[in-house]
Amino acid sequence: MKLHEECGIFGGIMTSGVVAPIVQNGLFMLQHRGQESAGLCCGDEDFSLHKGKGLVMHVLPDSRIKDIRGKIGIGHVRYSTQGCSDTLNAQPFMVRYLNEKVSIAHNGNVKSAIEMRKKLEHEGEIFVTSSDTEMIMKKVIKVLCKPPSQWELKEVGQVLLDNFTGGAWSIVFAVPGKVLAYRDPLGFRPLFFCEAEEGFFVASEDSAFRHLEPINIIEIEPGECVEITYNNYKISRFAKETKHKKCVFEHIYFSRPDSNVFGRNVYMTRVELGKKCAEENPVKADVVIPVMDSGFAAANGFVHHSNIPLHMGLLRNHWVGRTFIVPGQKNRKNGVQRKQMPIKPVIEGKKIVLVDDSLVRGTTSKEIVRMMRKAGAKEVHIRIASPRVVDTCFWGVDIPTKQELIADSYEFIADLTKFIEADSVAYLSFDGLKDVFGKTGWCYNCFEREKNYD
Ligand code: AMP
């Protein structure tokens, strides 16, 4: 069973013309949310499915897209971290039921997925994949027991509520004549709606609508759903208002800087986090170097507060894929070396502050400190624009097992600093994080609270 999935979803219906190039472009815009597989499912009464392992540009090239018909479409990019990255697990999933096709794309994680799957299997249900998304689809089919074209917006929402409350799910379904989308009541993952010249669409982030001519973009609130038909749309509530658990990691690392997730711009939020981190953890240094790419905004915030000049002392090799999820610490270390390249004149003889968005296993920081030393740095200080990551995540952000977390292995900052071979290491405090985001409405589960580790 796959836990820890970080994905991007897109879907919608054109007022005229074919939808496939629009979904393809939406997925290009969401590529940062998943690089393991990509896919789309398009049609009108009948649907065709196109998916595979790899990046959008490889799985869904223009040559493949040009032959895909239909005004209705949904798409998915996927990044999972556990077990095999089987093509079968690529989304969307599509099944034929009562002579109609129905398709689903999902971002998030279902609570108690393993137990629920076992229960369904004992009732005679069969599964083709190891993904919880297939289970969601089968549960809805089993409860509603009617052709997908007759599925009502609210009744699908009720099935989701009855079975998957507590989990994280931004979900989009394509059924003949309709697209239905849902955001779970706790609101872990984002979901947006766009009314555009071209039609009506939903996506994980508003930046996925860049290629459209938007008339109106609305953030779907936790517990809300959207129905899109050929010429219309409806946004309504399917779950009672409850305390939200919006994932702060969407802002810290995961979403695109130009997105406006959970009512705030991602780039500007990261700048705020960097400022706060500088306020709390001053250091005397010659240059601030961001760990590219996601540390860039926080480093700018750090500079804003500290007045230390910013330089691109590390170059991000964009031809190298993700290093975070590759199995084995040795491979991850090699990955960082390939990905981050020092610019020696910026570093040589200088006291350096390295700013990154997060410290998870410590692989990136340790390798980069080494690079800095090799390039002649006089001092290397690490500043992390988020608190200590002390717990794994069951709602869709890839945070490894507790034992792998560096904060778990090194309780005291002095020991951690020694391990990373830096001159100093400091995190943004939990209170500082709450100052930036606010006290309620957020999921802070993976971060350390008020303990003092100095
Ligand atoms: P680590 O190297 O394990 O300490 O991880 C921290 C680095 O990985 C930082 O540079 C982050 O930008 C990046 N990162 C943090 N969280 C994730 C995640 N869930 N998936 C991929 N990369 C991440």
Coordinates of C-alpha atoms and ligand atoms in Angstrom, one line a residue:
M1 CA 0.0 0.0 0.0
K2 CA 1.4 3.4 -0.9
L3 CA 1.6 5.9 1.8
H4 CA 3.2 9.3 1.4
E5 CA 2.0 10.5 -2.0
E6 CA 2.6 14.0 -3.2
C7 CA 0.6 14.6 -6.3
G8 CA -1.0 17.1 -8.5
I9 CA -4.5 16.9 -10.1
F10 CA -6.2 18.8 -12.9
G11 CA -9.6 18.5 -14.6
G12 CA -12.3 20.2 -16.4
I13 CA -14.6 20.6 -19.3
M14 CA -14.2 22.8 -22.4
T15 CA -16.9 25.0 -23.7
S16 CA -15.6 24.3 -27.2
G17 CA -12.6 22.4 -28.5
V18 CA -10.7 19.4 -27.2
V19 CA -9.5 19.3 -23.6
A20 CA -6.3 17.2 -23.9
P21 CA -3.9 20.0 -24.6
I22 CA -5.3 22.0 -21.7
V23 CA -4.9 19.1 -19.3
Q24 CA -1.4 18.5 -20.6
N25 CA -0.5 22.1 -20.0
G26 CA -2.0 22.0 -16.6
L27 CA 0.1 19.0 -15.7
F28 CA 3.2 20.8 -17.0
M29 CA 2.4 23.5 -14.5
L30 CA 2.0 20.9 -11.7
Q31 CA 5.1 18.9 -12.6
H32 CA 6.8 20.0 -9.3
R33 CA 4.1 18.0 -7.4
G34 CA 5.2 14.7 -8.9
Q35 CA 7.7 13.4 -11.3
E36 CA 7.2 9.7 -11.1
S37 CA 4.3 9.2 -13.4
A38 CA 1.8 11.3 -15.4
G39 CA -1.5 10.6 -17.1
L40 CA -4.7 11.9 -18.4
C41 CA -8.2 10.6 -19.2
C42 CA -10.3 12.4 -21.8
G43 CA -13.6 11.9 -23.6
D44 CA -17.2 12.8 -23.6
E45 CA -19.5 9.8 -23.2
D46 CA -16.6 7.4 -23.6
F47 CA -13.1 8.0 -22.2
S48 CA -9.6 7.1 -23.2
L49 CA -6.7 6.8 -20.8
H50 CA -3.1 7.7 -21.5
K51 CA -0.5 7.4 -18.7
G52 CA 2.9 6.1 -17.9
K53 CA 6.0 6.4 -15.8
G54 CA 8.1 9.6 -16.2
L55 CA 7.7 13.3 -16.7
V56 CA 4.8 14.9 -18.5
M57 CA 7.0 15.8 -21.5
H58 CA 7.9 12.1 -21.9
V59 CA 4.6 10.4 -21.1
L60 CA 2.3 13.0 -22.8
P61 CA 4.2 14.6 -25.7
D62 CA 2.4 16.8 -28.2
S63 CA 2.5 13.9 -30.7
R64 CA 0.4 11.8 -28.3
I65 CA -1.9 14.6 -27.2
K66 CA -2.9 15.6 -30.7
D67 CA -5.0 12.5 -31.3
I68 CA -6.9 12.6 -28.0
R69 CA -10.5 13.6 -28.4
G70 CA -13.2 14.9 -26.0
K71 CA -14.1 18.0 -24.1
I72 CA -14.0 16.3 -20.6
G73 CA -10.6 15.5 -19.1
I74 CA -8.8 14.9 -15.9
G75 CA -5.0 14.5 -15.3
H76 CA -2.5 13.6 -12.6
V77 CA 1.2 13.8 -11.8
R78 CA 2.4 11.5 -9.1
Y79 CA 5.3 11.2 -6.7
S80 CA 5.1 8.3 -4.3
T81 CA 7.9 7.1 -2.1
Q82 CA 7.2 3.6 -1.0
G83 CA 7.9 0.3 -2.7
C84 CA 7.7 -0.1 -6.4
S85 CA 6.8 2.8 -8.7
D86 CA 4.7 0.6 -10.8
T87 CA 3.1 1.9 -14.0
L88 CA -0.1 0.3 -12.8
N89 CA -0.1 2.9 -9.9
A90 CA 0.1 5.8 -12.3
Q91 CA -3.1 7.9 -12.3
P92 CA -5.8 8.6 -13.4
F93 CA -7.5 5.3 -12.8
M94 CA -10.3 4.4 -15.1
V95 CA -12.8 1.5 -14.9
R96 CA -15.9 0.5 -16.8
Y97 CA -19.0 0.1 -14.7
L98 CA -22.5 -0.6 -15.9
N99 CA -21.4 0.1 -19.4
E100 CA -20.0 3.5 -18.6
K101 CA -16.5 4.6 -17.9
V102 CA -15.4 6.5 -14.8
S103 CA -12.1 7.9 -13.9
I104 CA -10.4 9.4 -10.8
A105 CA -7.3 11.4 -9.9
H106 CA -6.4 12.0 -6.2
N107 CA -3.9 14.0 -4.2
G108 CA -3.5 13.0 -0.6
N109 CA -3.6 10.0 1.7
V110 CA -6.5 7.9 3.0
K111 CA -6.5 7.2 6.7
S112 CA -6.7 3.4 7.6
A113 CA -6.2 2.6 4.0
I114 CA -4.6 -0.8 4.7
E115 CA -7.3 -2.0 7.1
M116 CA -10.1 -0.8 4.7
R117 CA -8.5 -2.5 1.8
K118 CA -8.3 -5.8 3.7
K119 CA -11.9 -5.5 4.6
L120 CA -13.0 -4.9 1.1
E121 CA -10.8 -7.8 -0.2
H122 CA -12.5 -10.1 2.4
E123 CA -15.8 -9.0 0.9
G124 CA -14.6 -10.2 -2.5
E125 CA -13.3 -6.9 -4.0
I126 CA -10.3 -7.2 -6.2
F127 CA -7.6 -4.5 -6.7
V128 CA -5.3 -4.0 -9.7
T129 CA -3.0 -1.5 -8.0
S130 CA -1.6 -0.9 -4.5
S131 CA -2.9 2.6 -4.4
D132 CA -5.5 3.9 -2.0
T133 CA -7.0 5.9 -4.9
E134 CA -8.4 2.7 -6.5
M135 CA -10.0 1.9 -3.1
I136 CA -11.7 5.3 -3.1
M137 CA -13.1 4.7 -6.5
K138 CA -14.3 1.2 -5.7
K139 CA -15.9 2.3 -2.5
V140 CA -17.9 5.0 -4.3
I141 CA -19.0 2.5 -6.9
K142 CA -20.0 -0.1 -4.3
V143 CA -22.0 2.3 -2.3
L144 CA -23.8 4.1 -5.1
C145 CA -24.4 1.1 -7.3
K146 CA -25.6 3.1 -10.3
P147 CA -24.2 4.3 -13.7
P148 CA -21.5 7.0 -13.1
S149 CA -23.4 9.5 -15.3
Q150 CA -26.1 9.5 -12.7
W151 CA -23.8 10.2 -9.8
E152 CA -24.9 13.3 -7.9
L153 CA -22.4 15.7 -6.6
K154 CA -23.5 15.5 -2.9
E155 CA -24.1 11.8 -2.8
V156 CA -20.5 11.1 -3.9
G157 CA -19.4 13.6 -1.3
Q158 CA -21.3 11.7 1.4
V159 CA -19.6 8.5 0.5
L160 CA -16.2 10.2 0.8
L161 CA -17.3 11.7 4.2
D162 CA -18.6 8.4 5.5
N163 CA -15.5 6.4 4.6
F164 CA -12.5 8.7 4.4
T165 CA -13.0 11.5 7.0
G166 CA -9.7 12.2 8.7
G167 CA -7.7 11.6 5.6
A168 CA -6.3 14.0 3.1
W169 CA -8.1 14.1 -0.3
S170 CA -8.4 16.5 -3.1
I171 CA -10.1 14.4 -5.7
V172 CA -11.4 14.8 -9.2
F173 CA -13.7 12.3 -11.0
A174 CA -14.6 12.3 -14.7
V175 CA -18.0 10.6 -15.5
P176 CA -19.9 10.9 -18.7
G177 CA -21.0 14.5 -19.1
K178 CA -19.5 15.7 -15.8
V179 CA -16.4 16.4 -13.7
L180 CA -16.8 16.2 -9.9
A181 CA -14.2 17.5 -7.5
Y182 CA -13.9 17.4 -3.7
R183 CA -11.6 18.8 -1.0
D184 CA -11.6 17.0 2.3
P185 CA -13.2 18.8 5.3
L186 CA -9.9 19.2 7.1
G187 CA -8.4 20.7 3.9
F188 CA -4.9 19.2 4.1
R189 CA -4.3 19.6 0.3
P190 CA -5.2 22.6 -1.8
L191 CA -7.8 22.7 -4.6
F192 CA -8.7 25.5 -7.0
F193 CA -11.5 26.2 -9.5
C194 CA -11.1 28.4 -12.6
E195 CA -13.8 29.8 -14.9
A196 CA -11.9 30.6 -18.1
E197 CA -12.6 31.6 -21.6
E198 CA -11.9 28.0 -22.6
G199 CA -14.2 26.3 -20.1
F200 CA -14.3 25.4 -16.4
F201 CA -11.4 23.7 -14.6
V202 CA -10.1 22.5 -11.2
A203 CA -6.4 22.1 -10.2
S204 CA -4.2 21.5 -7.2
E205 CA -2.7 25.0 -7.5
D206 CA -3.9 28.2 -9.1
S207 CA -0.6 28.5 -11.0
A208 CA -1.9 25.5 -13.1
F209 CA -4.3 27.9 -14.8
R210 CA -1.5 30.1 -16.2
H211 CA -2.0 28.9 -19.7
L212 CA -5.7 29.7 -19.7
E213 CA -7.6 33.0 -20.1
P214 CA -9.1 33.0 -16.5
I215 CA -12.2 35.0 -15.8
N216 CA -12.4 34.0 -12.1
I217 CA -10.3 31.8 -9.9
I218 CA -11.7 30.5 -6.6
E219 CA -10.0 28.5 -3.9
I220 CA -12.2 25.6 -3.0
E221 CA -12.6 25.6 0.7
P222 CA -12.2 22.4 2.9
G223 CA -15.5 20.5 2.8
E224 CA -16.6 22.0 -0.6
C225 CA -17.1 20.4 -3.9
V226 CA -17.5 21.4 -7.5
E227 CA -19.6 20.0 -10.3
I228 CA -18.7 21.0 -13.9
T229 CA -21.0 20.3 -16.8
Y230 CA -20.7 21.3 -20.5
N231 CA -21.9 24.8 -19.9
N232 CA -22.1 25.4 -16.3
Y233 CA -20.5 24.8 -12.8
K234 CA -21.7 24.7 -9.3
I235 CA -19.6 25.0 -6.1
S236 CA -21.3 23.8 -2.9
R237 CA -20.6 22.5 0.6
F238 CA -20.8 18.7 1.2
A239 CA -19.3 18.7 4.7
K240 CA -20.0 20.7 7.8
E241 CA -17.4 23.4 8.7
T242 CA -14.8 22.0 11.0
K243 CA -11.3 22.9 12.3
H244 CA -9.0 23.0 9.3
K245 CA -5.6 21.2 9.0
K246 CA -4.0 22.9 6.0
C247 CA -0.5 21.5 5.5
V248 CA 2.2 24.1 6.2
F249 CA 4.6 22.0 4.2
E250 CA 2.7 23.1 1.0
H251 CA 4.1 26.5 1.7
I252 CA 7.5 25.6 3.1
Y253 CA 8.5 23.3 0.3
F254 CA 5.9 21.7 -1.8
S255 CA 3.8 24.3 -3.8
R256 CA 5.1 26.5 -6.6
P257 CA 6.2 30.0 -5.4
D258 CA 3.8 31.7 -7.8
S259 CA 0.8 29.9 -6.4
N260 CA -1.5 31.4 -3.8
V261 CA -2.3 28.4 -1.7
F262 CA -4.6 28.6 1.3
G263 CA -5.2 32.2 0.7
R264 CA -1.6 33.4 0.6
N265 CA 1.2 33.6 -1.9
V266 CA 3.8 30.8 -1.5
Y267 CA 6.9 32.9 -2.4
M268 CA 6.0 35.7 0.0
T269 CA 5.3 33.3 2.8
R270 CA 8.7 31.7 2.3
V271 CA 10.3 35.2 2.4
E272 CA 8.5 35.8 5.7
L273 CA 9.8 32.5 7.1
G274 CA 13.3 33.5 6.1
K275 CA 12.9 36.9 7.8
K276 CA 11.7 35.4 11.0
C277 CA 14.5 32.8 11.0
A278 CA 17.0 35.7 10.6
E279 CA 15.4 37.6 13.4
E280 CA 15.6 34.6 15.8
N281 CA 19.0 33.4 14.7
P282 CA 21.4 36.2 13.9
V283 CA 24.8 35.4 12.6
K284 CA 27.9 37.4 11.5
A285 CA 28.7 36.5 8.0
D286 CA 29.9 37.8 4.6
V287 CA 27.4 36.2 2.3
V288 CA 24.0 34.4 2.3
I289 CA 23.7 31.5 -0.1
P290 CA 20.3 29.9 -0.8
V291 CA 20.1 26.2 -1.3
M292 CA 18.4 26.2 -4.6
D293 CA 15.6 26.1 -5.6
S294 CA 13.3 26.0 -2.7
G295 CA 15.6 27.8 -0.3
F296 CA 15.8 30.9 -2.5
A297 CA 12.8 32.8 -1.1
A298 CA 13.7 32.1 2.5
A299 CA 17.3 33.3 1.8
N300 CA 15.8 36.5 0.4
G301 CA 13.9 37.0 3.6
F302 CA 17.0 36.2 5.6
V303 CA 18.9 38.9 3.7
H304 CA 16.1 41.4 4.2
H305 CA 16.4 41.2 7.9
S306 CA 20.2 40.6 8.3
N307 CA 21.5 43.0 5.6
I308 CA 24.1 40.4 4.6
P309 CA 24.5 40.3 0.8
L310 CA 22.9 37.4 -1.1
H311 CA 24.8 35.5 -3.8
M312 CA 24.1 32.4 -5.8
G313 CA 26.9 30.4 -4.4
L314 CA 25.2 27.2 -5.4
L315 CA 24.0 26.3 -8.9
R316 CA 21.0 23.9 -9.2
N317 CA 21.5 21.4 -12.0
H318 CA 18.0 21.2 -13.5
W319 CA 18.9 18.1 -15.5
V320 CA 19.1 16.0 -12.4
G321 CA 15.9 14.6 -10.9
R322 CA 14.8 14.3 -7.3
T323 CA 17.4 13.2 -4.8
F324 CA 15.0 13.1 -1.9
I325 CA 13.2 10.0 -2.7
V326 CA 15.9 7.8 -4.3
P327 CA 16.4 4.7 -2.1
G328 CA 19.7 4.4 -0.1
Q329 CA 21.6 7.2 1.7
K330 CA 24.7 6.7 -0.6
N331 CA 22.5 7.4 -3.7
R332 CA 20.9 10.4 -2.1
K333 CA 24.4 11.8 -1.3
N334 CA 25.6 11.3 -4.9
G335 CA 22.3 12.9 -6.0
V336 CA 23.0 16.1 -4.0
Q337 CA 26.5 16.3 -5.4
R338 CA 25.1 16.1 -8.9
K339 CA 22.3 18.5 -8.2
Q340 CA 24.1 21.4 -6.3
M341 CA 27.3 22.9 -7.7
P342 CA 29.4 25.4 -5.8
I343 CA 30.5 28.7 -7.4
K344 CA 33.9 29.0 -5.9
P345 CA 34.6 32.8 -6.1
V346 CA 31.4 33.4 -4.1
I347 CA 32.6 31.0 -1.4
E348 CA 36.4 31.1 -1.1
G349 CA 37.6 32.8 2.1
K350 CA 34.1 33.8 3.2
K351 CA 31.9 33.3 6.2
I352 CA 28.8 31.7 4.7
V353 CA 25.2 31.4 5.8
L354 CA 23.4 28.6 3.9
V355 CA 19.6 29.0 4.0
D356 CA 17.4 26.1 3.2
D357 CA 13.6 25.6 3.6
S358 CA 13.8 22.4 5.7
L359 CA 16.1 19.8 7.2
V360 CA 14.7 16.3 7.0
R361 CA 17.3 13.6 6.8
G362 CA 20.2 16.1 6.8
T363 CA 21.6 14.7 3.5
T364 CA 21.4 18.0 1.6
S365 CA 23.0 20.2 4.4
K366 CA 25.8 17.8 5.2
E367 CA 26.8 17.4 1.6
I368 CA 26.6 21.1 0.9
V369 CA 28.7 22.0 4.0
R370 CA 31.4 19.7 2.6
M371 CA 31.2 21.4 -0.8
M372 CA 31.5 24.8 0.9
R373 CA 34.6 23.7 2.8
K374 CA 36.1 22.2 -0.3
A375 CA 35.5 25.5 -2.1
G376 CA 37.4 27.3 0.7
A377 CA 34.7 28.7 3.0
K378 CA 36.0 30.1 6.2
E379 CA 32.9 29.4 8.2
V380 CA 29.6 27.7 7.3
H381 CA 26.4 28.5 9.2
I382 CA 23.1 26.7 8.4
R383 CA 19.8 28.4 8.9
I384 CA 16.6 26.5 8.3
A385 CA 13.4 28.5 7.7
S386 CA 11.2 25.9 9.4
P387 CA 11.3 24.1 12.7
R388 CA 12.7 20.6 13.5
V389 CA 10.9 17.9 11.6
V390 CA 10.2 15.3 14.3
D391 CA 7.4 13.2 12.9
T392 CA 6.4 11.4 9.7
C393 CA 3.4 12.5 7.7
F394 CA 0.3 10.4 6.9
W395 CA -1.4 13.0 4.9
G396 CA 0.6 13.1 1.8
V397 CA 3.9 14.8 2.3
D398 CA 6.9 12.6 1.9
I399 CA 8.6 12.6 5.2
P400 CA 10.6 9.4 5.8
T401 CA 10.4 7.1 8.8
K402 CA 11.0 8.6 12.3
Q403 CA 14.3 6.8 12.6
E404 CA 15.6 8.5 9.4
L405 CA 14.8 12.0 10.6
I406 CA 17.9 13.8 11.6
A407 CA 16.1 15.6 14.5
D408 CA 15.4 12.1 15.9
S409 CA 19.0 11.0 15.7
Y410 CA 20.5 14.2 17.1
E411 CA 18.4 15.6 19.9
F412 CA 20.9 18.4 20.8
I413 CA 21.8 21.1 18.4
A414 CA 25.5 20.8 19.3
D415 CA 25.5 17.1 18.2
L416 CA 23.6 17.9 15.0
T417 CA 26.1 20.7 14.2
K418 CA 29.0 18.3 14.6
F419 CA 27.3 15.7 12.4
I420 CA 26.7 18.2 9.6
E421 CA 30.2 19.6 10.2
A422 CA 28.9 23.1 10.2
D423 CA 30.0 26.0 12.4
S424 CA 26.4 26.5 13.6
V425 CA 22.9 25.2 12.8
A426 CA 19.7 27.0 13.8
Y427 CA 16.0 26.4 13.0
L428 CA 13.1 28.7 12.9
S429 CA 11.2 28.1 16.2
F430 CA 7.8 26.6 16.4
D431 CA 6.5 29.9 17.8
G432 CA 8.1 31.7 14.9
L433 CA 6.3 29.4 12.5
K434 CA 3.0 30.1 14.2
D435 CA 3.7 33.8 14.1
V436 CA 3.9 33.6 10.3
F437 CA 0.9 31.2 9.7
G438 CA -1.3 31.8 12.7
K439 CA -2.3 29.5 15.6
T440 CA -5.2 27.6 14.2
G441 CA -6.3 26.1 10.9
W442 CA -2.9 24.4 10.1
C443 CA -1.4 21.0 10.3
Y444 CA 1.8 21.4 12.3
N445 CA 2.0 17.7 13.1
C446 CA 5.5 17.0 11.7
F447 CA 7.1 19.9 13.6
E448 CA 8.6 20.0 17.0
R449 CA 6.8 22.0 19.6
E450 CA 8.1 24.1 22.5
K451 CA 11.0 21.9 23.6
N452 CA 14.4 23.5 24.1
Y453 CA 17.3 21.6 22.6
D454 CA 20.2 24.1 23.0
Ligands
AMP1 P1 17.2 16.4 3.6 O1 18.3 16.5 2.6 O2 16.7 15.0 3.9 O3 17.6 17.1 5.0 O4 16.0 17.2 3.1 C1 15.9 18.6 3.0 C2 16.0 19.0 1.6 O5 15.1 18.3 0.8 C3 15.7 20.5 1.5 O6 16.6 21.0 0.6 C4 14.3 20.5 0.9 O7 14.1 21.6 0.0 C5 14.0 19.2 0.3 N1 12.8 18.6 0.8 C6 12.1 18.8 1.9 N2 11.0 18.1 2.0 C7 10.9 17.4 0.9 C8 10.0 16.4 0.4 N3 8.9 16.1 1.0 N4 10.2 15.9 -0.9 C9 11.3 16.3 -1.5 N5 12.3 17.1 -1.1 C10 12.1 17.7 0.1

